[in-house]
Short mmCIF file of C-alpha atoms in Angstrom, two decimals:
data_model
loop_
_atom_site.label_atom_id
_atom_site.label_comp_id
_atom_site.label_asym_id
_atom_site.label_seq_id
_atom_site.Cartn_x
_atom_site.Cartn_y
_atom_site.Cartn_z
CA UNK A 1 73.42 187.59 139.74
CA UNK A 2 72.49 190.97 141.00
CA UNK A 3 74.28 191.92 144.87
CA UNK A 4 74.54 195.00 146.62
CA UNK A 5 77.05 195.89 144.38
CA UNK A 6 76.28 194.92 141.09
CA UNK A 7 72.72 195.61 139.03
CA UNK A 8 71.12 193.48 136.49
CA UNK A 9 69.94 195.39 133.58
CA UNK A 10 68.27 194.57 130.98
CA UNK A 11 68.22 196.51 127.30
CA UNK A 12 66.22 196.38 123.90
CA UNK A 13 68.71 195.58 121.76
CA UNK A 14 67.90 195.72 117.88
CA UNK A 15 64.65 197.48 116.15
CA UNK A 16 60.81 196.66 116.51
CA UNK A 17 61.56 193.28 116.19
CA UNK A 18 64.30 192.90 118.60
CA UNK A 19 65.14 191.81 122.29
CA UNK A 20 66.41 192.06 125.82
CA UNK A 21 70.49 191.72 126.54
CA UNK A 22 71.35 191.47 129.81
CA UNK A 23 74.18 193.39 131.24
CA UNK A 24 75.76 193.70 135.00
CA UNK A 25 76.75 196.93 135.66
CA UNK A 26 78.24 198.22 139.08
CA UNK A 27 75.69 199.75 141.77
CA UNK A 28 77.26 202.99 142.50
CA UNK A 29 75.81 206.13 144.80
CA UNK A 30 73.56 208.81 143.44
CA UNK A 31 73.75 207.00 140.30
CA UNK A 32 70.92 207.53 137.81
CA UNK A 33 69.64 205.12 135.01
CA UNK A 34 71.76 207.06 132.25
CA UNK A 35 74.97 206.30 134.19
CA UNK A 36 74.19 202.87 134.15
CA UNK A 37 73.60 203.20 129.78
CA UNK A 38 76.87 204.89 129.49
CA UNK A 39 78.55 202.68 131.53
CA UNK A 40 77.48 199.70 129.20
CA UNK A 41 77.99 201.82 126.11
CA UNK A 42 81.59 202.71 127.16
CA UNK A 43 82.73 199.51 128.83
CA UNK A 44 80.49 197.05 127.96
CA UNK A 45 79.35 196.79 124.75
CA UNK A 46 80.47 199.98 122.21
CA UNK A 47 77.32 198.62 119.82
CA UNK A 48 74.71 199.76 121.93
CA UNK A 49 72.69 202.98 120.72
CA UNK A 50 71.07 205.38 122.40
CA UNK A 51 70.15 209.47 122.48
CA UNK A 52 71.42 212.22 125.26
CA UNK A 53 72.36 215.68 125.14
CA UNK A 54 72.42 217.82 128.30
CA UNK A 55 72.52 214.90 130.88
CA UNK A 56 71.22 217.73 133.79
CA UNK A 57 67.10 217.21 133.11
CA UNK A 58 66.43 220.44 130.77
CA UNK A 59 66.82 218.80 127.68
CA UNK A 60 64.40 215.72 127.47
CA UNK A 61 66.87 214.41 125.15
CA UNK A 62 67.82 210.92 127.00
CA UNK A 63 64.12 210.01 127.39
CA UNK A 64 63.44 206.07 127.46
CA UNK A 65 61.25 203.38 128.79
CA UNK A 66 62.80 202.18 132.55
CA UNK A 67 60.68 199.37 133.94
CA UNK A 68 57.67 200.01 131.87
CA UNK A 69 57.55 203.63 132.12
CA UNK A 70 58.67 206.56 130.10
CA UNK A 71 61.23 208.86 131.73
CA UNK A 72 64.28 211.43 131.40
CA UNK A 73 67.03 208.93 132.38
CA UNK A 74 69.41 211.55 133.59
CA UNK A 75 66.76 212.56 135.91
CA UNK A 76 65.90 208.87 137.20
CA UNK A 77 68.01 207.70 140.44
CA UNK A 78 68.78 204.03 139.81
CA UNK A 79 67.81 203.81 143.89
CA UNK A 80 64.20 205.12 143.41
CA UNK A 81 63.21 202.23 140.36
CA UNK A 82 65.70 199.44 140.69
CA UNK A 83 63.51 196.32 142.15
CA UNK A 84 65.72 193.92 143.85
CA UNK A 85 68.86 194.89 141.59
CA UNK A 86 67.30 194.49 138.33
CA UNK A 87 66.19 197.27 135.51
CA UNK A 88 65.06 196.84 132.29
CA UNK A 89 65.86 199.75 130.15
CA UNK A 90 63.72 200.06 126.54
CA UNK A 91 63.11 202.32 123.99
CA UNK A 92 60.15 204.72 124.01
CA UNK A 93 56.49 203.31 123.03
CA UNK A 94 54.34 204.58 120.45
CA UNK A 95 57.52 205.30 118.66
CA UNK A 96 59.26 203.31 115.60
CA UNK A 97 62.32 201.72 117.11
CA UNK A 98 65.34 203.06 115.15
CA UNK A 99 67.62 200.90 117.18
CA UNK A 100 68.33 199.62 120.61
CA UNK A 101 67.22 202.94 122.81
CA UNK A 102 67.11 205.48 119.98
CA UNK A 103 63.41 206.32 117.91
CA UNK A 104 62.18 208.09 115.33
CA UNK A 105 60.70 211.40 116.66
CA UNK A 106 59.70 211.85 113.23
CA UNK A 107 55.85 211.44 114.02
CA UNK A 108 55.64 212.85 117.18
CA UNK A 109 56.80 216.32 115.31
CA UNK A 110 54.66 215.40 112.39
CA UNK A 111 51.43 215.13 114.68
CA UNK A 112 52.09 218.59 116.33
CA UNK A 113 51.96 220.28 112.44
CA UNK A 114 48.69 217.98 112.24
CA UNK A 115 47.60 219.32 115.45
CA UNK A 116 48.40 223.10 114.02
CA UNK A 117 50.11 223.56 117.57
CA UNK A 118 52.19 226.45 115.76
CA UNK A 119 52.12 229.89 116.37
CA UNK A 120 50.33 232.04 113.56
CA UNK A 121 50.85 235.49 113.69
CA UNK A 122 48.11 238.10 113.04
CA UNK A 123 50.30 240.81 112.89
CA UNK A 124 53.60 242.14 111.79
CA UNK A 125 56.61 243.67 113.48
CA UNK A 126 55.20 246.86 112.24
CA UNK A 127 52.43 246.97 114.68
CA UNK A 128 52.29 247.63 117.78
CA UNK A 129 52.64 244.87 120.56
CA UNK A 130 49.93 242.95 121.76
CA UNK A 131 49.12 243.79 125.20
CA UNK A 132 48.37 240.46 127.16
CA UNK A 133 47.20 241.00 130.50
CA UNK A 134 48.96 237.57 132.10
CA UNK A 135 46.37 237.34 134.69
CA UNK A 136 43.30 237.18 132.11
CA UNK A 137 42.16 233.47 132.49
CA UNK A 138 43.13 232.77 128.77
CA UNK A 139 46.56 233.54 129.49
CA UNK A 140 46.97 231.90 132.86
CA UNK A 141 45.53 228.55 130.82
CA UNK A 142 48.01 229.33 127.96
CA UNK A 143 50.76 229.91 130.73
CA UNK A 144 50.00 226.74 132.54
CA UNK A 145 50.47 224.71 129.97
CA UNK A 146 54.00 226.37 127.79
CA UNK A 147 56.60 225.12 129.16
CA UNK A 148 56.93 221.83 126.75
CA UNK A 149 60.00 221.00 125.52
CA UNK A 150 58.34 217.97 123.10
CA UNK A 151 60.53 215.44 124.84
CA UNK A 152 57.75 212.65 123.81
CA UNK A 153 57.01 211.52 127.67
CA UNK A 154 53.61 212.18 127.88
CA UNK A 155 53.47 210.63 123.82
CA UNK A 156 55.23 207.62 124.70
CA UNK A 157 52.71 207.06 128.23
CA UNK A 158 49.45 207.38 126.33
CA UNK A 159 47.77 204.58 125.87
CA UNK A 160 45.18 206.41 123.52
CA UNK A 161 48.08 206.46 121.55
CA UNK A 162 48.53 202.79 121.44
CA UNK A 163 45.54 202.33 121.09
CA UNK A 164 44.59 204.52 117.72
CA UNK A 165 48.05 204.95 116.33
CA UNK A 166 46.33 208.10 114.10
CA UNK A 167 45.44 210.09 117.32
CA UNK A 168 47.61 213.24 117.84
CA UNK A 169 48.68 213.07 121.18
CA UNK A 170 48.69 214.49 124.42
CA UNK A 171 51.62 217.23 123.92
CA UNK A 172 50.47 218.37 120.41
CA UNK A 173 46.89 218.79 121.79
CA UNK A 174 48.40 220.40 125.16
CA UNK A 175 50.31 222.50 123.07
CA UNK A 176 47.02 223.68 120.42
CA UNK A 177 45.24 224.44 123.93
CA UNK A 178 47.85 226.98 124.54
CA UNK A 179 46.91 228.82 121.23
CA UNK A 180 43.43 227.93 121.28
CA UNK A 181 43.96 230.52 124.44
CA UNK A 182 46.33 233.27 122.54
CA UNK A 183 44.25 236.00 121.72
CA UNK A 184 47.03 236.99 118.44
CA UNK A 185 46.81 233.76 116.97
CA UNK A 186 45.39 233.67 113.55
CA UNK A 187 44.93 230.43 112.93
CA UNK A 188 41.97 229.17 114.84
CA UNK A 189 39.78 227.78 112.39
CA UNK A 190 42.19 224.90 110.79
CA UNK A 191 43.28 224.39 114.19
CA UNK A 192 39.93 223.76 115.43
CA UNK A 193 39.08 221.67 112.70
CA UNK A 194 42.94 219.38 113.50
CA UNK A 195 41.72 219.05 117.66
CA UNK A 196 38.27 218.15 116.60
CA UNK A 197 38.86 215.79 113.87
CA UNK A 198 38.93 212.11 114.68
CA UNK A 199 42.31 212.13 115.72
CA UNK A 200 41.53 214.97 118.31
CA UNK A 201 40.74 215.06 121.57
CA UNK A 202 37.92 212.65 121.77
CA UNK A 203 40.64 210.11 122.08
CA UNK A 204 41.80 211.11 125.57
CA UNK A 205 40.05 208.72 128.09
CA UNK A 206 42.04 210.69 130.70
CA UNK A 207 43.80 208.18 132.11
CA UNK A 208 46.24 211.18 133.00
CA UNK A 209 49.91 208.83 132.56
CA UNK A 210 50.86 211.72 130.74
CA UNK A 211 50.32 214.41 133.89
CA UNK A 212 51.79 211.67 136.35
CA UNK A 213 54.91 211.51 134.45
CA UNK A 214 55.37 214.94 132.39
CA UNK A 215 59.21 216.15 134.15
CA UNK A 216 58.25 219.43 133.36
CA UNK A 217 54.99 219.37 135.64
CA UNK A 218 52.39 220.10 132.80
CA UNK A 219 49.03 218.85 132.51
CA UNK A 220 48.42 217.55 128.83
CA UNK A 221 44.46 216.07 130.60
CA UNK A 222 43.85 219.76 131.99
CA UNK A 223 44.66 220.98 128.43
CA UNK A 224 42.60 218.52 126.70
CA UNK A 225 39.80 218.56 129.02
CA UNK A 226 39.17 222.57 127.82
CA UNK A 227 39.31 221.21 124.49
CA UNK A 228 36.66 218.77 125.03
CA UNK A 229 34.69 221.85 126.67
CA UNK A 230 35.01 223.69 123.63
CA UNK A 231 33.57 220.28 121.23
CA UNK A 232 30.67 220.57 123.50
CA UNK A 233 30.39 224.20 122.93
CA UNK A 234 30.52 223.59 119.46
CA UNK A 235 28.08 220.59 119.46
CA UNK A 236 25.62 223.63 120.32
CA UNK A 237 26.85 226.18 117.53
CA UNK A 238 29.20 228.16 119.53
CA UNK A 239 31.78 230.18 118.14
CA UNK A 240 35.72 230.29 118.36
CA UNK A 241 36.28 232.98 120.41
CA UNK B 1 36.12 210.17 118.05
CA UNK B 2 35.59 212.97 116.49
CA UNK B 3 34.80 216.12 118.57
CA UNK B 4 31.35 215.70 117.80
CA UNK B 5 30.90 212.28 118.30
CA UNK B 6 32.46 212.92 121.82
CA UNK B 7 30.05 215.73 122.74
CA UNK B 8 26.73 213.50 121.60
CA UNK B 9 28.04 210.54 123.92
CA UNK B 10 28.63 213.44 126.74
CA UNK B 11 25.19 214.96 125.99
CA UNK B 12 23.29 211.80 126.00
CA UNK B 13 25.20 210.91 129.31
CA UNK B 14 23.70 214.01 130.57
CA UNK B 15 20.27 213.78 129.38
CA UNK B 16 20.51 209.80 130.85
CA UNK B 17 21.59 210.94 134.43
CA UNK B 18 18.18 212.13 135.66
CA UNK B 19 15.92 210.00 133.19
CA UNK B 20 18.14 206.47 135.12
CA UNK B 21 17.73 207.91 138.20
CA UNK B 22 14.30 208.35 138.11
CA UNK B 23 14.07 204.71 136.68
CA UNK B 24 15.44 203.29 139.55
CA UNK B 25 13.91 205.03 142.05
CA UNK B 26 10.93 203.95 140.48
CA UNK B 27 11.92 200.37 140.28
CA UNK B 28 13.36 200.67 143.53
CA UNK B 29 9.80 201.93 144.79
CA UNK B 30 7.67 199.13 142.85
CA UNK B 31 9.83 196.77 144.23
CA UNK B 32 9.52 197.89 147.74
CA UNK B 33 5.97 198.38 147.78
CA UNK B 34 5.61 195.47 146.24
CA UNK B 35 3.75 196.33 143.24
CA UNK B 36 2.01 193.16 141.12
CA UNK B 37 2.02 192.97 137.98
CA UNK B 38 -1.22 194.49 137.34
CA UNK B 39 -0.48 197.53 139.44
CA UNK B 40 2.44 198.16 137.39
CA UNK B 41 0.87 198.37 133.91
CA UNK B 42 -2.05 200.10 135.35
CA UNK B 43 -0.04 203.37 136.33
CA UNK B 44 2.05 202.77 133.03
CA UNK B 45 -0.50 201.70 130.12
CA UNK B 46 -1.89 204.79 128.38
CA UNK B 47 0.42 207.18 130.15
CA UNK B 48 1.65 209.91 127.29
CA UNK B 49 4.26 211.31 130.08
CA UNK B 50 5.62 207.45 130.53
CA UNK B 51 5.98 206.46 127.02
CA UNK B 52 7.78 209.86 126.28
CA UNK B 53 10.06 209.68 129.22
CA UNK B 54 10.94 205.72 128.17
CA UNK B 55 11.05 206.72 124.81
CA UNK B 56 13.63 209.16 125.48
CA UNK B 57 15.36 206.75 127.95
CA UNK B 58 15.88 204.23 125.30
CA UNK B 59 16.97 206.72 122.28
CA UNK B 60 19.45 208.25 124.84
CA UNK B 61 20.78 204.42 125.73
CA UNK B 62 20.99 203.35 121.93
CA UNK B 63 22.87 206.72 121.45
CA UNK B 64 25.36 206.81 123.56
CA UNK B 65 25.91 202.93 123.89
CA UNK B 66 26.32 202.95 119.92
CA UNK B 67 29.04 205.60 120.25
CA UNK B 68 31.13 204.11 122.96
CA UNK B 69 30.50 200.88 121.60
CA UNK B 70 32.11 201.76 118.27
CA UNK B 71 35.42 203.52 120.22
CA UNK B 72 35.55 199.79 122.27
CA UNK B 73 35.54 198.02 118.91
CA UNK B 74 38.30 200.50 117.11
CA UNK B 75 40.86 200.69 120.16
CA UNK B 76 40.31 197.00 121.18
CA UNK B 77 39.73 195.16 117.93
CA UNK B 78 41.22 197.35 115.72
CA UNK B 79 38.55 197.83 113.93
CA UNK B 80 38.09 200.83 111.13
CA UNK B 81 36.16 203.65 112.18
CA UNK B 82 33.30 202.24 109.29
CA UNK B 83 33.34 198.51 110.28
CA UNK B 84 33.55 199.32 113.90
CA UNK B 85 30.78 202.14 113.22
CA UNK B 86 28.68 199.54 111.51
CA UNK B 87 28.89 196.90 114.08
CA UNK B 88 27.83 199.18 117.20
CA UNK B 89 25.04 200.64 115.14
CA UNK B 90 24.05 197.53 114.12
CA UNK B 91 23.48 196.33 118.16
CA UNK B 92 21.94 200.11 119.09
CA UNK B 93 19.55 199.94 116.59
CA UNK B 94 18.84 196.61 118.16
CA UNK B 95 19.07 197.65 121.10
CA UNK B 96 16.86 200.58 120.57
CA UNK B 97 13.87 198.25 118.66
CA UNK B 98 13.99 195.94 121.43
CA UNK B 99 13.57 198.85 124.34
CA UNK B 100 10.71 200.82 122.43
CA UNK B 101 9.15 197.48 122.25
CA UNK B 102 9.24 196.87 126.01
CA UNK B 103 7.96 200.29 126.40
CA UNK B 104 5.20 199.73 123.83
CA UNK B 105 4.25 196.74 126.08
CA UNK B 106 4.21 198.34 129.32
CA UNK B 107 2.69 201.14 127.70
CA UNK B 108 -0.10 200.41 124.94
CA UNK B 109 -3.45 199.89 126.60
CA UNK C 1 53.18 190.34 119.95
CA UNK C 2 55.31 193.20 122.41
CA UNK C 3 57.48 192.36 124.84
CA UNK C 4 58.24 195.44 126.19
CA UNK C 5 56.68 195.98 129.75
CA UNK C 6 54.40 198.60 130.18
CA UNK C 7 52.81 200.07 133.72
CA UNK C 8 49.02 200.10 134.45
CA UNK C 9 48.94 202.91 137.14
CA UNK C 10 45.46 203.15 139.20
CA UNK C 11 44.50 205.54 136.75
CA UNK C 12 44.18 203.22 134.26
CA UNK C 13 41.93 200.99 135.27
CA UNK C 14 39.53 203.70 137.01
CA UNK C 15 38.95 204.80 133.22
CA UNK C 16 38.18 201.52 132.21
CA UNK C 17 35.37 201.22 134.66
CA UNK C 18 32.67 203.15 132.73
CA UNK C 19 34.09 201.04 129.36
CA UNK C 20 33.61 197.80 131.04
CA UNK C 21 30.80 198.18 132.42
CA UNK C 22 28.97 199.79 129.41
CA UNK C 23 30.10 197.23 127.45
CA UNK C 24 28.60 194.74 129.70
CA UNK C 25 25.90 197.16 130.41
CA UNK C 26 25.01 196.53 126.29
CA UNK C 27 25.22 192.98 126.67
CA UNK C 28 22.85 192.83 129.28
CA UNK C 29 19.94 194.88 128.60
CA UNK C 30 18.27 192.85 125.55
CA UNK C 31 17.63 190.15 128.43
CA UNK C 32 16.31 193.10 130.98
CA UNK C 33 14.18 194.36 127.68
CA UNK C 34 12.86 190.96 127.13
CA UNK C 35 11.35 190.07 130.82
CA UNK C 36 9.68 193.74 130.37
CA UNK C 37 7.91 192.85 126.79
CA UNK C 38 6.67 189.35 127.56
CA UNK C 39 3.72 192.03 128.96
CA UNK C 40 2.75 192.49 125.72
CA UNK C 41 1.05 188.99 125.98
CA UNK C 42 -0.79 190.25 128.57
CA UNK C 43 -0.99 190.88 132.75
CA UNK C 44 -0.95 187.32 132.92
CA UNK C 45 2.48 186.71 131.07
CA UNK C 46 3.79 189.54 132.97
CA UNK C 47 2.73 188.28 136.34
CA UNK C 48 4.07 184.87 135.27
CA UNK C 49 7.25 186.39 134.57
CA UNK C 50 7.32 188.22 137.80
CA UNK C 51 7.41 185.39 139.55
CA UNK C 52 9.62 183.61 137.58
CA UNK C 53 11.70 187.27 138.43
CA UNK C 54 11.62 185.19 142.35
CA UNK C 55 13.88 182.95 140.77
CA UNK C 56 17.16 183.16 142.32
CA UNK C 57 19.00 183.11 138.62
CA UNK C 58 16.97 185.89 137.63
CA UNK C 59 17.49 187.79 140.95
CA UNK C 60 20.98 187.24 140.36
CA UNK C 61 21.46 188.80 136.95
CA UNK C 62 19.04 192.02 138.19
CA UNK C 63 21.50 192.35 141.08
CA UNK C 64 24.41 192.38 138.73
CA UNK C 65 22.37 194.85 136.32
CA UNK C 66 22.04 197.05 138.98
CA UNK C 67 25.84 196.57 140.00
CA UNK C 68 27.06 197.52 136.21
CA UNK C 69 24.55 200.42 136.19
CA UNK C 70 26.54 201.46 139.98
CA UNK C 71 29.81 201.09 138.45
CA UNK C 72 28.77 203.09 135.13
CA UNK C 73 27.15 206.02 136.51
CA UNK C 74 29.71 206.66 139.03
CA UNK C 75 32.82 206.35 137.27
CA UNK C 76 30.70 208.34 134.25
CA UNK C 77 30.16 211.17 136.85
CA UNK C 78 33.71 211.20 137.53
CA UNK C 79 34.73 211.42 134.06
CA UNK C 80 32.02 214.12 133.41
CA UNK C 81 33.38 216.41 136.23
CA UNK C 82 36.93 215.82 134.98
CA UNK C 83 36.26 216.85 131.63
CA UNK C 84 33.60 219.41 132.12
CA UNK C 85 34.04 221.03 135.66
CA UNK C 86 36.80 223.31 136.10
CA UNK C 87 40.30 221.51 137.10
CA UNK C 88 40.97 219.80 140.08
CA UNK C 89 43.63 218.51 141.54
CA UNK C 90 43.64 215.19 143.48
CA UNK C 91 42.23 213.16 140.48
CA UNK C 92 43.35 210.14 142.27
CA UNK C 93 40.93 210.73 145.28
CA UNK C 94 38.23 211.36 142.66
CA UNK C 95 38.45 207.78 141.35
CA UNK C 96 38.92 206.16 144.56
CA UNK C 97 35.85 207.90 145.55
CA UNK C 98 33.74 207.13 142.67
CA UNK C 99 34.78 203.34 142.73
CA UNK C 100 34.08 203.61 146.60
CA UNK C 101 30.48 205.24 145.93
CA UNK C 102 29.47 202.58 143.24
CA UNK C 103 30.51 199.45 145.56
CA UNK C 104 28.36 201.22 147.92
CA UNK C 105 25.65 202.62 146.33
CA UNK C 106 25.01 199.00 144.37
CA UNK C 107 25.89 197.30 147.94
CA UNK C 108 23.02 199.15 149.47
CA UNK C 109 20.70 199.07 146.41
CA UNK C 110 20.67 195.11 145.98
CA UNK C 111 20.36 194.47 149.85
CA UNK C 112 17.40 196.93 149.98
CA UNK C 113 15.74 196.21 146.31
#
């Protein structure tokens, strides 16, 4: 019985095919939603696994499923998603389950390779360096849109992703727009073929779950919106430029 | 959806804006006016400009119904991208023999 | 079968506006087709028909056609600036707008038609 001073929480115990435990852990101030996992893993129940590095919000590491959304618990103030006392505390969707709050990142990493959202350099250390104006518009889309740190949010909010488990995903595809956009990438071809294959963008029905809850402030829709731009440009024989 | 898959259903969605518009304005202004029957088929049968513009209208429906149909079909019913492919062209080629024939009605003197 | 809960912002269901009403959009023209090609009989059939169209069942299901075809092209437009227009921000406003110009625009469109 939740009070003022105790919360119910609720946690995915066990692998894909597993279930809630219920735990009652003390309502303290300021407290955040990886306070209250700790807290169980430390005094409750030493079983219970789950994934956190930096515990200040730069990392991405601790990211999970609180109330039916995906967020960086470190960064989540029990105060601001607690209903009535109660939290229920999962692993991230889209995901396998490794166990309790852990997943396998495995294919979120594999889809950005699919995606080619990797840097391909067209020239050596020998040359000179590339001068990038930062205000040309490819650049200021490329800038928008770097500061990922492939902490799987945006992944695990997509419900294109639930829905065709093959499509690549908002950040790998937010990521690819960034390069689509670098004028010294080298690798435009095979990476136009990867965002315009039928795992590409014509998956994203923009819902935009992924801009709402990206910590970092990107906007994986933004990104894939250009790339839909650029399948219509292609539809009528236009070039990569 | 593959990128071009996604840019036909965008395209046709284009190409439909006007061509629906028109269509119910027009409807809109038989309606009003109260237009019989007769009326009707006299300003449509024999028209070349009509049975183009319908023509087109229906094409662009079966096209870009057939696409999102088949993306319903794979993301709701799991469907493969061939069965769920078949099915939705299966009901736009429908779809599309059943408008031309309404337009060959209204339109063949 | 998942238990895990997962959150349907506003967002969400905006998108599935031009799905749902497509879909239903699909189901529904074969009938509009039909009342159109019983002309091919002939003025007479089509006349026949037209008044049959006075039927309040009939009525009904043009007034709903004409509601789907609201809904459709409005939250289409929406998703066609999104995607093809340069960024915005405020999508939320977009979508409430759109949904607010369909229940409108079909509003005024069945009460005049």
């Amino acid at each position: 019985m939740a009070n003022d001073k105790t919360l119910n929480v609720e946690v995915w115990r066990g692998a894909e095919d597993g279930r809630f435990e219920s735990f009652e852990v003390p309502a303290r101030d300021s407290q955040t939603v990886l306070d209250v996992v700790s807290h169980i893993q430390r005094h409750l129940d030493e079983t219970l696994t789950y994934r956190f590095a930096c515990r200040v919000g730069m990392c991405g590491s601790c990211a999970m499923t609180v109330n039916g959304r995906p967020r960086w618990t470190c960064r989540t103030h029990v105060s601001r998603v607690a209903r009535n006392g109660r939290l229920t505390i999962a692993p991230l969707r889209n995901l396998p389950v490794i166990k309790d709050l852990a997943c396998d990142m495995t294919p979120f990493f594999d889809k950005w390779q699919q995606a080619r959202a990797v840097f391909d350099p067209s020239t050596t250390r020998d040359d000179p360096v590339a001068a990038i104006t930062p205000d040309s518009p490819k650049r200021r889309e490329a800038s928008a849109a770097i500061e990922c740190i492939n902490c799987a949010v945006c992944y695990a909010a997509c419900d294109s992703v639930t829905w065709n488990p093959d499509y690549l995903g908002p950040a790998a595809l937010n990521r690819a727009w960034t390069l689509v956009n670098d004028q010294r990438d080298a690798d435009q071809r095979a990476r136009r073929a990867a965002i315009m294959s039928d795992a590409g963008c014509g998956n994203c029905h923009s819902h935009q779950s992924c801009t709402e809850l990206c910590p970092n402030e990107l906007n994986p829709t933004r990104s894939i919106a250009g790339l839909k731009r650029l399948a219509m440009k292609n539809l009528f024989g236009g070039e990569p430029s | 959806m593959t990128g071009r898959a996604y840019a036909l259903q965008r395209l046709s969605a284009l190409v439909l804006i006007p061509l629906a518009l028109i269509h119910l304005g027009l409807t809109l202004y038989a309606f009003h006016d109260g237009l019989t029957a007769a009326e009707i088929l006299s300003r449509t049968r024999g028209s070349m400009f009509w049975g183009l513009f319908y023509s087109l209208f229906i094409l662009a429906i079966g096209l870009h119904g057939t696409i999102g149909l088949q993306t319903i079909l794979r993301e709701s019913l799991k469907l493969s991208r061939k069965a769920a492919g078949m099915a939705a062209g299966i009901a736009g080629l429908l779809l599309i023999i059943a408008g031309l024939y309404a337009v060959a009605a209204v339109l063949l003197p | 079968m998942n238990p895990r809960p997962v959150s349907r912002p506003a967002l969400y269901w905006a998108a599935m506006l031009p799905g749902g009403s497509g879909l239903a959009l699909m189901l529904f023209l074969p009938a509009h087709f039909f009342v159109l090609s019983r002309a091919i009989d002939g003025e007479a059939a089509l006349a026949d028909t037209l008044s049959w169209t006075d039927h309040p069942i009939v009525r009904l299901a043009e007034a709903v056609l004409i509601f789907l075809f609201a809904v459709h092209i409005f939250g289409g437009l929406r998703v066609l600036a999104l995607e093809l227009l340069p960024w915005r921000d405020g999508q939320k406003t977009f979508a409430a707008a759109a949904i607010a110009g369909a229940i409108l625009a079909a509003g005024l469109l069945i009460v005049t038609g």
